[in-house]
PDB file of C-alpha atoms in Angstrom:
ATOM      1  CA  MET A  22      21.853  17.309  -4.501  1.00 41.00           C
ATOM      2  CA  HIS A  23      21.329  13.623  -3.820  1.00 38.00           C
ATOM      3  CA  ALA A  24      17.934  12.036  -4.411  1.00 37.00           C
ATOM      4  CA  ARG A  25      17.643  11.324  -0.696  1.00 35.00           C
ATOM      5  CA  ASP A  26      18.219  15.004   0.097  1.00 36.00           C
ATOM      6  CA  ARG A  27      15.596  16.029  -2.432  1.00 36.00           C
ATOM      7  CA  GLY A  28      13.168  13.666  -0.715  1.00 39.00           C
ATOM      8  CA  VAL A  29      13.876  15.286   2.635  1.00 36.00           C
ATOM      9  CA  HIS A  30      13.152  18.733   1.226  1.00 38.00           C
ATOM     10  CA  ARG A  31      10.020  17.597  -0.579  1.00 42.00           C
ATOM     11  CA  ALA A  32       8.506  15.850   2.443  1.00 49.00           C
ATOM     12  CA  PRO A  33       7.448  19.072   4.239  1.00 56.00           C
ATOM     13  CA  VAL A  34       5.947  20.370   0.995  1.00 54.00           C
ATOM     14  CA  ARG A  35       3.919  17.191   0.530  1.00 59.00           C
ATOM     15  CA  SER A  36       2.807  17.315   4.158  1.00 58.00           C
ATOM     16  CA  GLN A  37       1.678  20.928   3.854  1.00 63.00           C
ATOM     17  CA  ALA A  38      -0.130  20.185   0.600  1.00 62.00           C
ATOM     18  CA  ALA A  39      -1.962  17.285   2.247  1.00 62.00           C
ATOM     19  CA  GLY A  40      -2.951  19.509   5.163  1.00 61.00           C
ATOM     20  CA  LEU A  41      -4.293  22.214   2.869  1.00 67.00           C
ATOM     21  CA  LEU A  42      -6.213  19.625   0.845  1.00 67.00           C
ATOM     22  CA  LEU A  43      -7.896  18.249   3.963  1.00 66.00           C
ATOM     23  CA  LEU A  44      -8.799  21.744   5.165  1.00 65.00           C
ATOM     24  CA  LEU A  45     -10.266  22.400   1.719  1.00 70.00           C
ATOM     25  CA  LEU A  46     -12.386  19.272   2.158  1.00 67.00           C
ATOM     26  CA  LEU A  47     -13.723  20.625   5.444  1.00 66.00           C
ATOM     27  CA  ALA A  48     -14.348  24.065   3.937  1.00 67.00           C
ATOM     28  CA  THR A  49     -16.335  22.479   1.109  1.00 68.00           C
ATOM     29  CA  ARG A  50     -18.493  20.548   3.574  1.00 60.00           C
ATOM     30  CA  LEU A  51     -19.159  23.633   5.699  1.00 63.00           C
ATOM     31  CA  LEU A  52     -19.836  25.918   2.733  1.00 60.00           C
ATOM     32  CA  ALA A  53     -22.446  23.477   1.482  1.00 57.00           C
ATOM     33  CA  ARG A  54     -24.540  24.228   4.579  1.00 58.00           C
ATOM     34  CA  ALA A  55     -24.038  28.000   4.729  1.00 55.00           C
ATOM     35  CA  PRO A  56     -27.328  29.983   4.916  1.00 51.00           C
ATOM     36  CA  TYR A  57     -26.924  31.796   1.601  1.00 47.00           C
ATOM     37  CA  ALA A  58     -30.641  32.464   1.312  1.00 46.00           C
ATOM     38  CA  GLN A  59     -30.739  34.369   4.602  1.00 53.00           C
ATOM     39  CA  GLY A  60     -27.817  36.620   3.750  1.00 56.00           C
ATOM     40  CA  GLY A  61     -26.710  39.459   6.005  1.00 61.00           C
ATOM     41  CA  THR A  62     -25.624  38.718   9.551  1.00 70.00           C
ATOM     42  CA  ALA A  63     -26.537  35.025   9.390  1.00 68.00           C
ATOM     43  CA  LEU A  64     -24.294  34.440   6.385  1.00 69.00           C
ATOM     44  CA  LEU A  65     -21.481  36.507   7.897  1.00 76.00           C
ATOM     45  CA  ALA A  66     -21.694  34.572  11.160  1.00 73.00           C
ATOM     46  CA  SER A  67     -21.666  31.275   9.270  1.00 74.00           C
ATOM     47  CA  LEU A  68     -18.605  32.231   7.236  1.00 78.00           C
ATOM     48  CA  ALA A  69     -16.792  33.538  10.320  1.00 80.00           C
ATOM     49  CA  ALA A  70     -17.535  30.276  12.129  1.00 81.00           C
ATOM     50  CA  MET A  71     -16.209  28.359   9.133  1.00 82.00           C
ATOM     51  CA  VAL A  72     -12.947  30.307   9.265  1.00 85.00           C
ATOM     52  CA  ALA A  73     -12.630  29.570  12.988  1.00 87.00           C
ATOM     53  CA  SER A  74     -13.254  25.865  12.343  1.00 86.00           C
ATOM     54  CA  LEU A  75     -10.554  25.876   9.669  1.00 86.00           C
ATOM     55  CA  LEU A  76      -8.144  27.648  12.015  1.00 89.00           C
ATOM     56  CA  LEU A  77      -8.851  25.005  14.642  1.00 91.00           C
ATOM     57  CA  GLY A  78      -8.074  22.304  12.092  1.00 88.00           C
ATOM     58  CA  GLY A  79      -4.898  24.108  11.097  1.00 88.00           C
ATOM     59  CA  SER A  80      -3.876  24.437  14.743  1.00 91.00           C
ATOM     60  CA  LEU A  81      -4.508  20.735  15.300  1.00 92.00           C
ATOM     61  CA  TRP A  82      -2.397  19.868  12.265  1.00 90.00           C
ATOM     62  CA  TRP A  83       0.428  22.190  13.359  1.00 91.00           C
ATOM     63  CA  VAL A  84       0.563  20.801  16.908  1.00 92.00           C
ATOM     64  CA  CYS A  85       0.408  17.209  15.651  1.00 91.00           C
ATOM     65  CA  LYS A  86       3.091  17.793  13.058  1.00 89.00           C
ATOM     66  CA  ARG A  87       5.454  19.352  15.592  1.00 89.00           C
ATOM     67  CA  GLN A  88       4.868  16.645  18.178  1.00 89.00           C
ATOM     68  CA  VAL A  89       4.502  13.426  16.213  1.00 88.00           C
ATOM     69  CA  GLY A  90       5.299  14.099  12.562  1.00 85.00           C
ATOM     70  CA  GLY A  91       3.411  14.224   9.306  1.00 84.00           C
ATOM     71  CA  ALA A  92       1.793  10.772   9.312  1.00 86.00           C
ATOM     72  CA  GLY A  93       0.029  11.234  12.637  1.00 89.00           C
ATOM     73  CA  ALA A  94      -0.919  14.796  11.705  1.00 88.00           C
ATOM     74  CA  ALA A  95      -2.498  13.613   8.454  1.00 88.00           C
ATOM     75  CA  VAL A  96      -4.598  11.003  10.271  1.00 91.00           C
ATOM     76  CA  ALA A  97      -5.787  13.532  12.853  1.00 91.00           C
ATOM     77  CA  LEU A  98      -6.635  16.204  10.296  1.00 88.00           C
ATOM     78  CA  LEU A  99      -8.476  13.771   8.032  1.00 88.00           C
ATOM     79  CA  LEU A 100     -10.617  12.550  10.928  1.00 91.00           C
ATOM     80  CA  TYR A 101     -11.261  16.179  11.879  1.00 90.00           C
ATOM     81  CA  ALA A 102     -12.261  17.168   8.351  1.00 86.00           C
ATOM     82  CA  ALA A 103     -14.560  14.137   8.059  1.00 85.00           C
ATOM     83  CA  ALA A 104     -16.273  14.620  11.427  1.00 84.00           C
ATOM     84  CA  PRO A 105     -20.103  14.741  11.358  1.00 80.00           C
ATOM     85  CA  ARG A 106     -21.438  18.150  10.371  1.00 75.00           C
ATOM     86  CA  LEU A 107     -23.505  18.307  13.535  1.00 72.00           C
ATOM     87  CA  VAL A 108     -20.258  18.587  15.507  1.00 77.00           C
ATOM     88  CA  PHE A 109     -19.584  21.886  13.754  1.00 78.00           C
ATOM     89  CA  ALA A 110     -23.173  23.055  13.372  1.00 72.00           C
ATOM     90  CA  GLY A 111     -24.107  23.856  16.949  1.00 64.00           C
ATOM     91  CA  SER A 112     -20.758  24.358  18.662  1.00 68.00           C
ATOM     92  CA  SER A 113     -18.901  27.609  19.150  1.00 80.00           C
ATOM     93  CA  PRO A 114     -15.770  27.234  17.007  1.00 87.00           C
ATOM     94  CA  TYR A 115     -14.303  30.367  18.594  1.00 90.00           C
ATOM     95  CA  ALA A 116     -14.437  28.836  22.060  1.00 90.00           C
ATOM     96  CA  ALA A 117     -13.095  25.523  20.729  1.00 92.00           C
ATOM     97  CA  LEU A 118     -10.219  27.293  18.985  1.00 93.00           C
ATOM     98  CA  GLY A 119      -9.394  29.390  22.032  1.00 94.00           C
ATOM     99  CA  LEU A 120      -9.601  26.428  24.390  1.00 94.00           C
ATOM    100  CA  PHE A 121      -7.233  24.333  22.283  1.00 95.00           C
ATOM    101  CA  ALA A 122      -4.819  27.214  21.753  1.00 95.00           C
ATOM    102  CA  MET A 123      -4.814  28.081  25.463  1.00 95.00           C
ATOM    103  CA  LEU A 124      -3.745  24.610  26.548  1.00 94.00           C
ATOM    104  CA  TYR A 125      -0.867  24.302  24.105  1.00 94.00           C
ATOM    105  CA  THR A 126       0.243  27.894  24.563  1.00 94.00           C
ATOM    106  CA  ALA A 127       0.360  27.237  28.311  1.00 94.00           C
ATOM    107  CA  ILE A 128       2.550  24.213  27.625  1.00 93.00           C
ATOM    108  CA  GLY A 129       4.757  26.482  25.532  1.00 92.00           C
ATOM    109  CA  VAL A 130       4.928  28.995  28.381  1.00 94.00           C
ATOM    110  CA  ALA A 131       5.929  26.224  30.792  1.00 93.00           C
ATOM    111  CA  HIS A 132       8.758  25.187  28.486  1.00 92.00           C
ATOM    112  CA  ALA A 133       9.804  28.812  27.976  1.00 92.00           C
ATOM    113  CA  LEU A 134      10.065  29.330  31.729  1.00 92.00           C
ATOM    114  CA  GLN A 135      12.906  26.806  31.712  1.00 90.00           C
ATOM    115  CA  GLY A 136      14.848  29.011  29.302  1.00 88.00           C
ATOM    116  CA  PRO A 137      16.113  32.600  29.177  1.00 90.00           C
ATOM    117  CA  ARG A 138      13.820  35.366  30.417  1.00 88.00           C
ATOM    118  CA  ARG A 139      13.834  37.147  27.054  1.00 89.00           C
ATOM    119  CA  LYS A 140      11.590  34.373  25.709  1.00 86.00           C
ATOM    120  CA  TRP A 141       8.952  34.756  28.399  1.00 89.00           C
ATOM    121  CA  PRO A 142       7.037  37.971  27.553  1.00 91.00           C
ATOM    122  CA  LYS A 143       5.778  37.028  24.078  1.00 93.00           C
ATOM    123  CA  ARG A 144       4.332  33.728  25.214  1.00 93.00           C
ATOM    124  CA  ILE A 145       2.824  35.206  28.375  1.00 95.00           C
ATOM    125  CA  VAL A 146       1.155  37.999  26.406  1.00 95.00           C
ATOM    126  CA  LEU A 147      -0.081  35.523  23.789  1.00 95.00           C
ATOM    127  CA  MET A 148      -1.630  33.421  26.538  1.00 96.00           C
ATOM    128  CA  ALA A 149      -3.350  36.513  27.941  1.00 95.00           C
ATOM    129  CA  LEU A 150      -4.780  37.383  24.524  1.00 96.00           C
ATOM    130  CA  LEU A 151      -6.026  33.834  24.051  1.00 95.00           C
ATOM    131  CA  ALA A 152      -7.647  33.890  27.484  1.00 95.00           C
ATOM    132  CA  ALA A 153      -9.443  37.112  26.544  1.00 94.00           C
ATOM    133  CA  PHE A 154     -10.537  35.719  23.177  1.00 92.00           C
ATOM    134  CA  THR A 155     -11.827  32.496  24.713  1.00 93.00           C
ATOM    135  CA  ALA A 156     -13.602  34.293  27.544  1.00 92.00           C
ATOM    136  CA  ALA A 157     -15.330  36.545  25.020  1.00 89.00           C
ATOM    137  CA  ALA A 158     -16.545  33.461  23.171  1.00 88.00           C
ATOM    138  CA  SER A 159     -17.452  31.391  26.233  1.00 88.00           C
ATOM    139  CA  PRO A 160     -16.571  32.000  29.895  1.00 90.00           C
ATOM    140  CA  LEU A 161     -17.024  28.280  30.554  1.00 91.00           C
ATOM    141  CA  ALA A 162     -14.504  27.336  27.864  1.00 92.00           C
ATOM    142  CA  CYS A 163     -12.049  29.871  29.259  1.00 94.00           C
ATOM    143  CA  ALA A 164     -12.439  28.507  32.791  1.00 94.00           C
ATOM    144  CA  VAL A 165     -11.848  24.961  31.559  1.00 94.00           C
ATOM    145  CA  GLY A 166      -8.871  26.118  29.511  1.00 94.00           C
ATOM    146  CA  LEU A 167      -7.293  27.855  32.485  1.00 95.00           C
ATOM    147  CA  ALA A 168      -7.835  24.770  34.650  1.00 95.00           C
ATOM    148  CA  LEU A 169      -6.197  22.494  32.072  1.00 95.00           C
ATOM    149  CA  ALA A 170      -3.392  25.009  31.617  1.00 95.00           C
ATOM    150  CA  LEU A 171      -2.774  25.080  35.364  1.00 95.00           C
ATOM    151  CA  CYS A 172      -2.553  21.288  35.565  1.00 94.00           C
ATOM    152  CA  SER A 173      -0.119  21.155  32.650  1.00 93.00           C
ATOM    153  CA  MET A 174       2.072  23.938  33.974  1.00 94.00           C
ATOM    154  CA  LEU A 175       2.192  22.476  37.472  1.00 93.00           C
ATOM    155  CA  TYR A 176       3.638  19.343  35.892  1.00 93.00           C
ATOM    156  CA  LEU A 177       5.991  20.991  33.401  1.00 92.00           C
ATOM    157  CA  ALA A 178       7.199  24.189  35.082  1.00 88.00           C
ATOM    158  CA  GLU A 179       9.603  22.433  37.402  1.00 88.00           C
ATOM    159  CA  GLY A 180      11.624  24.930  39.390  1.00 87.00           C
ATOM    160  CA  ARG A 181       9.417  27.812  38.222  1.00 90.00           C
ATOM    161  CA  ARG A 182       6.147  26.948  39.924  1.00 90.00           C
ATOM    162  CA  SER A 183       6.467  29.968  42.205  1.00 92.00           C
ATOM    163  CA  LEU A 184       5.737  32.146  39.152  1.00 93.00           C
ATOM    164  CA  LEU A 185       2.400  30.502  38.428  1.00 94.00           C
ATOM    165  CA  PRO A 186       0.237  32.500  40.892  1.00 94.00           C
ATOM    166  CA  ALA A 187       1.289  35.786  39.292  1.00 95.00           C
ATOM    167  CA  LEU A 188       0.829  34.455  35.770  1.00 95.00           C
ATOM    168  CA  PHE A 189      -2.608  33.050  36.444  1.00 96.00           C
ATOM    169  CA  ALA A 190      -3.666  36.204  38.274  1.00 96.00           C
ATOM    170  CA  LEU A 191      -2.805  38.129  35.101  1.00 95.00           C
ATOM    171  CA  TRP A 192      -4.586  35.712  32.791  1.00 95.00           C
ATOM    172  CA  ILE A 193      -7.681  35.445  34.981  1.00 95.00           C
ATOM    173  CA  GLY A 194      -7.862  39.233  35.247  1.00 95.00           C
ATOM    174  CA  VAL A 195      -7.671  39.643  31.480  1.00 95.00           C
ATOM    175  CA  ALA A 196     -10.291  36.928  31.010  1.00 94.00           C
ATOM    176  CA  ALA A 197     -12.609  38.586  33.529  1.00 93.00           C
ATOM    177  CA  LEU A 198     -12.322  41.875  31.663  1.00 92.00           C
ATOM    178  CA  ALA A 199     -13.132  40.127  28.390  1.00 90.00           C
ATOM    179  CA  CYS A 200     -16.175  38.509  30.009  1.00 87.00           C
ATOM    180  CA  ALA A 201     -17.390  41.931  31.067  1.00 84.00           C
ATOM    181  CA  LEU A 202     -16.986  43.273  27.540  1.00 82.00           C
ATOM    182  CA  ARG A 203     -18.401  40.270  25.659  1.00 74.00           C
ATOM    183  CA  THR A 204     -21.894  41.778  25.611  1.00 68.00           C
ATOM    184  CA  LEU A 205     -20.592  44.329  23.101  1.00 64.00           C
ATOM    185  CA  ALA A 206     -20.039  41.632  20.460  1.00 56.00           C
ATOM    186  CA  PRO A 207     -22.587  41.540  17.605  1.00 54.00           C
ATOM    187  CA  ALA A 208     -25.442  39.194  18.411  1.00 50.00           C
ATOM    188  CA  GLY A 209     -24.975  35.777  16.874  1.00 47.00           C
ATOM    189  CA  LEU A 210     -21.378  36.337  15.843  1.00 47.00           C
ATOM    190  CA  LEU A 211     -19.588  34.869  18.855  1.00 50.00           C
ATOM    191  CA  HIS A 212     -22.434  32.876  20.326  1.00 49.00           C
ATOM    192  CA  ALA A 213     -23.532  29.726  18.526  1.00 46.00           C
ATOM    193  CA  GLN A 214     -26.994  28.372  19.063  1.00 46.00           C
ATOM    194  CA  PRO A 215     -26.902  25.394  21.428  1.00 44.00           C
ATOM    195  CA  ILE A 216     -27.555  21.978  19.980  1.00 45.00           C
ATOM    196  CA  VAL A 217     -30.921  20.414  20.699  1.00 44.00           C
ATOM    197  CA  TRP A 218     -30.306  16.680  20.732  1.00 44.00           C
ATOM    198  CA  THR A 219     -33.443  15.307  19.104  1.00 45.00           C
ATOM    199  CA  PRO A 220     -33.931  11.527  18.938  1.00 41.00           C
ATOM    200  CA  ALA A 221     -33.232  11.652  15.200  1.00 44.00           C
ATOM    201  CA  GLN A 222     -29.897  13.403  15.727  1.00 46.00           C
ATOM    202  CA  ARG A 223     -28.478  11.357  18.582  1.00 49.00           C
ATOM    203  CA  PRO A 224     -27.158   8.546  16.315  1.00 50.00           C
ATOM    204  CA  TRP A 225     -24.574  11.014  14.925  1.00 54.00           C
ATOM    205  CA  LEU A 226     -22.050   9.298  17.189  1.00 62.00           C
ATOM    206  CA  LEU A 227     -22.374   6.199  15.020  1.00 65.00           C
ATOM    207  CA  HIS A 228     -21.232   8.359  12.126  1.00 74.00           C
ATOM    208  CA  SER A 229     -17.957   8.863  13.960  1.00 83.00           C
ATOM    209  CA  ALA A 230     -17.233   5.142  13.753  1.00 86.00           C
ATOM    210  CA  GLY A 231     -13.912   5.691  11.977  1.00 89.00           C
ATOM    211  CA  THR A 232     -12.702   8.005  14.707  1.00 91.00           C
ATOM    212  CA  LEU A 233     -13.978   5.635  17.393  1.00 91.00           C
ATOM    213  CA  LEU A 234     -12.130   2.731  15.754  1.00 93.00           C
ATOM    214  CA  ALA A 235      -8.874   4.675  15.746  1.00 93.00           C
ATOM    215  CA  LEU A 236      -9.493   5.839  19.310  1.00 94.00           C
ATOM    216  CA  ALA A 237     -10.134   2.305  20.573  1.00 94.00           C
ATOM    217  CA  ALA A 238      -6.988   0.952  18.919  1.00 93.00           C
ATOM    218  CA  SER A 239      -4.925   3.889  20.183  1.00 94.00           C
ATOM    219  CA  THR A 240      -6.207   3.503  23.730  1.00 94.00           C
ATOM    220  CA  ALA A 241      -5.329  -0.192  23.665  1.00 94.00           C
ATOM    221  CA  LEU A 242      -1.760   0.505  22.550  1.00 92.00           C
ATOM    222  CA  TRP A 243      -1.408   3.329  25.080  1.00 94.00           C
ATOM    223  CA  ALA A 244      -2.538   0.985  27.852  1.00 93.00           C
ATOM    224  CA  VAL A 245      -0.114  -1.825  27.019  1.00 91.00           C
ATOM    225  CA  SER A 246       2.883   0.118  25.713  1.00 87.00           C
ATOM    226  CA  ARG A 247       4.969   2.080  28.165  1.00 87.00           C
ATOM    227  CA  ARG A 248       6.620   3.817  25.224  1.00 86.00           C
ATOM    228  CA  SER A 249       3.312   5.475  24.324  1.00 88.00           C
ATOM    229  CA  ARG A 250       2.531   6.718  27.828  1.00 88.00           C
ATOM    230  CA  TYR A 251       4.537   9.924  27.693  1.00 89.00           C
ATOM    231  CA  PHE A 252       3.236  13.419  28.375  1.00 90.00           C
ATOM    232  CA  GLY A 253       2.540  14.273  24.732  1.00 89.00           C
ATOM    233  CA  ASN A 254       0.055  11.401  24.464  1.00 92.00           C
ATOM    234  CA  THR A 255      -1.277  11.336  28.000  1.00 93.00           C
ATOM    235  CA  ALA A 256      -2.096  15.058  28.195  1.00 92.00           C
ATOM    236  CA  PRO A 257      -4.643  15.046  25.329  1.00 93.00           C
ATOM    237  CA  LEU A 258      -6.114  11.796  26.640  1.00 94.00           C
ATOM    238  CA  ALA A 259      -6.610  13.338  30.089  1.00 93.00           C
ATOM    239  CA  ALA A 260      -8.050  16.484  28.500  1.00 93.00           C
ATOM    240  CA  SER A 261     -10.437  14.300  26.496  1.00 92.00           C
ATOM    241  CA  VAL A 262     -11.733  12.668  29.668  1.00 92.00           C
ATOM    242  CA  VAL A 263     -12.284  16.057  31.324  1.00 91.00           C
ATOM    243  CA  LEU A 264     -13.888  17.630  28.285  1.00 91.00           C
ATOM    244  CA  LEU A 265     -16.133  14.665  27.549  1.00 87.00           C
ATOM    245  CA  GLY A 266     -18.446  15.661  30.372  1.00 85.00           C
ATOM    246  CA  VAL A 267     -18.116  19.387  29.709  1.00 86.00           C
ATOM    247  CA  ALA A 268     -18.833  19.001  26.001  1.00 80.00           C
ATOM    248  CA  TYR A 269     -21.827  16.760  26.671  1.00 77.00           C
ATOM    249  CA  PHE A 270     -23.524  18.959  29.253  1.00 79.00           C
ATOM    250  CA  ALA A 271     -22.697  22.176  27.389  1.00 78.00           C
ATOM    251  CA  ALA A 272     -23.710  20.575  24.050  1.00 75.00           C
ATOM    252  CA  GLN A 273     -20.401  21.647  22.507  1.00 82.00           C
ATOM    253  CA  PRO A 274     -18.835  18.567  20.871  1.00 83.00           C
ATOM    254  CA  LEU A 275     -16.322  20.651  18.930  1.00 86.00           C
ATOM    255  CA  TRP A 276     -14.659  21.620  22.221  1.00 90.00           C
ATOM    256  CA  LEU A 277     -13.797  17.953  22.718  1.00 90.00           C
ATOM    257  CA  LEU A 278     -12.888  16.884  19.185  1.00 90.00           C
ATOM    258  CA  PRO A 279      -9.233  18.027  18.847  1.00 93.00           C
ATOM    259  CA  TYR A 280      -7.967  16.216  21.940  1.00 94.00           C
ATOM    260  CA  PRO A 281      -8.810  12.592  21.086  1.00 94.00           C
ATOM    261  CA  LEU A 282      -7.544  13.286  17.572  1.00 94.00           C
ATOM    262  CA  LEU A 283      -4.242  14.555  18.942  1.00 95.00           C
ATOM    263  CA  PHE A 284      -4.051  11.468  21.139  1.00 95.00           C
ATOM    264  CA  ILE A 285      -4.762   9.249  18.126  1.00 95.00           C
ATOM    265  CA  ALA A 286      -2.071  11.030  16.113  1.00 94.00           C
ATOM    266  CA  GLY A 287       0.553  10.442  18.785  1.00 93.00           C
ATOM    267  CA  VAL A 288      -0.235   6.775  19.311  1.00 94.00           C
ATOM    268  CA  VAL A 289      -0.528   6.088  15.574  1.00 93.00           C
ATOM    269  CA  ALA A 290       2.915   7.636  15.121  1.00 92.00           C
ATOM    270  CA  ASP A 291       4.237   5.305  17.823  1.00 91.00           C
ATOM    271  CA  GLY A 292       2.563   2.341  16.162  1.00 91.00           C
ATOM    272  CA  LEU A 293       4.053   3.209  12.787  1.00 90.00           C
ATOM    273  CA  GLU A 294       7.519   3.170  14.366  1.00 88.00           C
ATOM    274  CA  SER A 295       6.984  -0.195  16.049  1.00 86.00           C
ATOM    275  CA  ARG A 296       7.516  -3.694  14.691  1.00 88.00           C
ATOM    276  CA  HIS A 297       3.761  -3.847  14.037  1.00 88.00           C
ATOM    277  CA  ARG A 298       3.969  -1.004  11.552  1.00 90.00           C
ATOM    278  CA  HIS A 299       1.943  -2.766   8.854  1.00 92.00           C
ATOM    279  CA  LEU A 300      -0.892  -3.433  11.288  1.00 92.00           C
ATOM    280  CA  TRP A 301      -1.036   0.250  12.210  1.00 91.00           C
ATOM    281  CA  VAL A 302      -1.004   1.259   8.572  1.00 92.00           C
ATOM    282  CA  LEU A 303      -4.041  -0.988   8.109  1.00 93.00           C
ATOM    283  CA  ILE A 304      -5.818   0.325  11.220  1.00 92.00           C
ATOM    284  CA  SER A 305      -5.253   4.000  10.450  1.00 91.00           C
ATOM    285  CA  ALA A 306      -6.129   3.608   6.767  1.00 91.00           C
ATOM    286  CA  SER A 307      -9.302   1.672   7.611  1.00 93.00           C
ATOM    287  CA  ALA A 308     -10.381   4.232  10.192  1.00 92.00           C
ATOM    288  CA  CYS A 309      -9.789   7.140   7.824  1.00 90.00           C
ATOM    289  CA  LEU A 310     -11.555   5.433   4.924  1.00 91.00           C
ATOM    290  CA  LEU A 311     -14.538   4.516   7.092  1.00 90.00           C
ATOM    291  CA  GLN A 312     -14.825   8.068   8.405  1.00 89.00           C
ATOM    292  CA  LEU A 313     -14.617   9.502   4.892  1.00 85.00           C
ATOM    293  CA  VAL A 314     -17.401   7.195   3.716  1.00 86.00           C
ATOM    294  CA  LEU A 315     -19.563   8.212   6.668  1.00 84.00           C
ATOM    295  CA  ALA A 316     -18.825  11.877   5.983  1.00 79.00           C
ATOM    296  CA  CYS A 317     -20.386  11.444   2.551  1.00 77.00           C
ATOM    297  CA  THR A 318     -23.481   9.779   4.018  1.00 73.00           C
ATOM    298  CA  ARG A 319     -26.522  11.855   4.825  1.00 59.00           C
ATOM    299  CA  TYR A 320     -28.440  11.022   7.976  1.00 54.00           C
ATOM    300  CA  PRO A 321     -31.022  12.792  10.148  1.00 49.00           C
ATOM    301  CA  GLY A 322     -29.607  16.010  11.535  1.00 47.00           C
ATOM    302  CA  SER A 323     -26.559  16.006   9.273  1.00 49.00           C
TER     303      SER A 323
END
């Protein structure tokens, strides 16, 4: 085997190792704040929420890696793992996970509808299960997820749009049933306590300066480069705009977080393939380093 071939085979292994390392970083940060002294249901709920947060990070990494490659995925996952703890502390990670999975499963369904019918049922059933899971965690998140899914599928399911009413009737029905049954869930397990934004906690946004730097640079490139304005980049940007208001008024910042990171990953990947590659290496490295430093800094409400 040639050295170049060995490099090709080792690249996925290195990428997976980097992803696992970053998820381990997030797990360490979340475990440090687990309520060990309380024990019982509180500890179980905290650990379950941590697992959901890790699954959300893994889902973000998987989607990024499939869409834009390992470099963009690494940037997105590092910024996710180094996000302020307050983002994870008061949000429902189950709703955030379901919301993210719903949108990209719906995109998968739209693509599957262009292919043979034998590929349809699994994706349609998966979407129904995700709608039920998300509705059980948060009816609002499920409603937003279905709305975003509808917009994406109307754009992508060309020639198959006549199937959408039946599909969404199924998914909405399953979600409604899950909403009716959500009261049976153990108290505190699916429902996170809402964040109370005290004056001392509001500056947490400043502790996302690394992410904001990457987002500003990515938005600038997206605005001036036609090459970057394709569906894979524009969809998470549009979702970010929609969810910005929802996440603010519902006090659920984790619902918003994956989408700007996915947008950043896509644009960074474009920048790394452009003639300004070295500039984008500098921007992405600076943003990640700044966010890591801020993640290690304690501040009120962290």
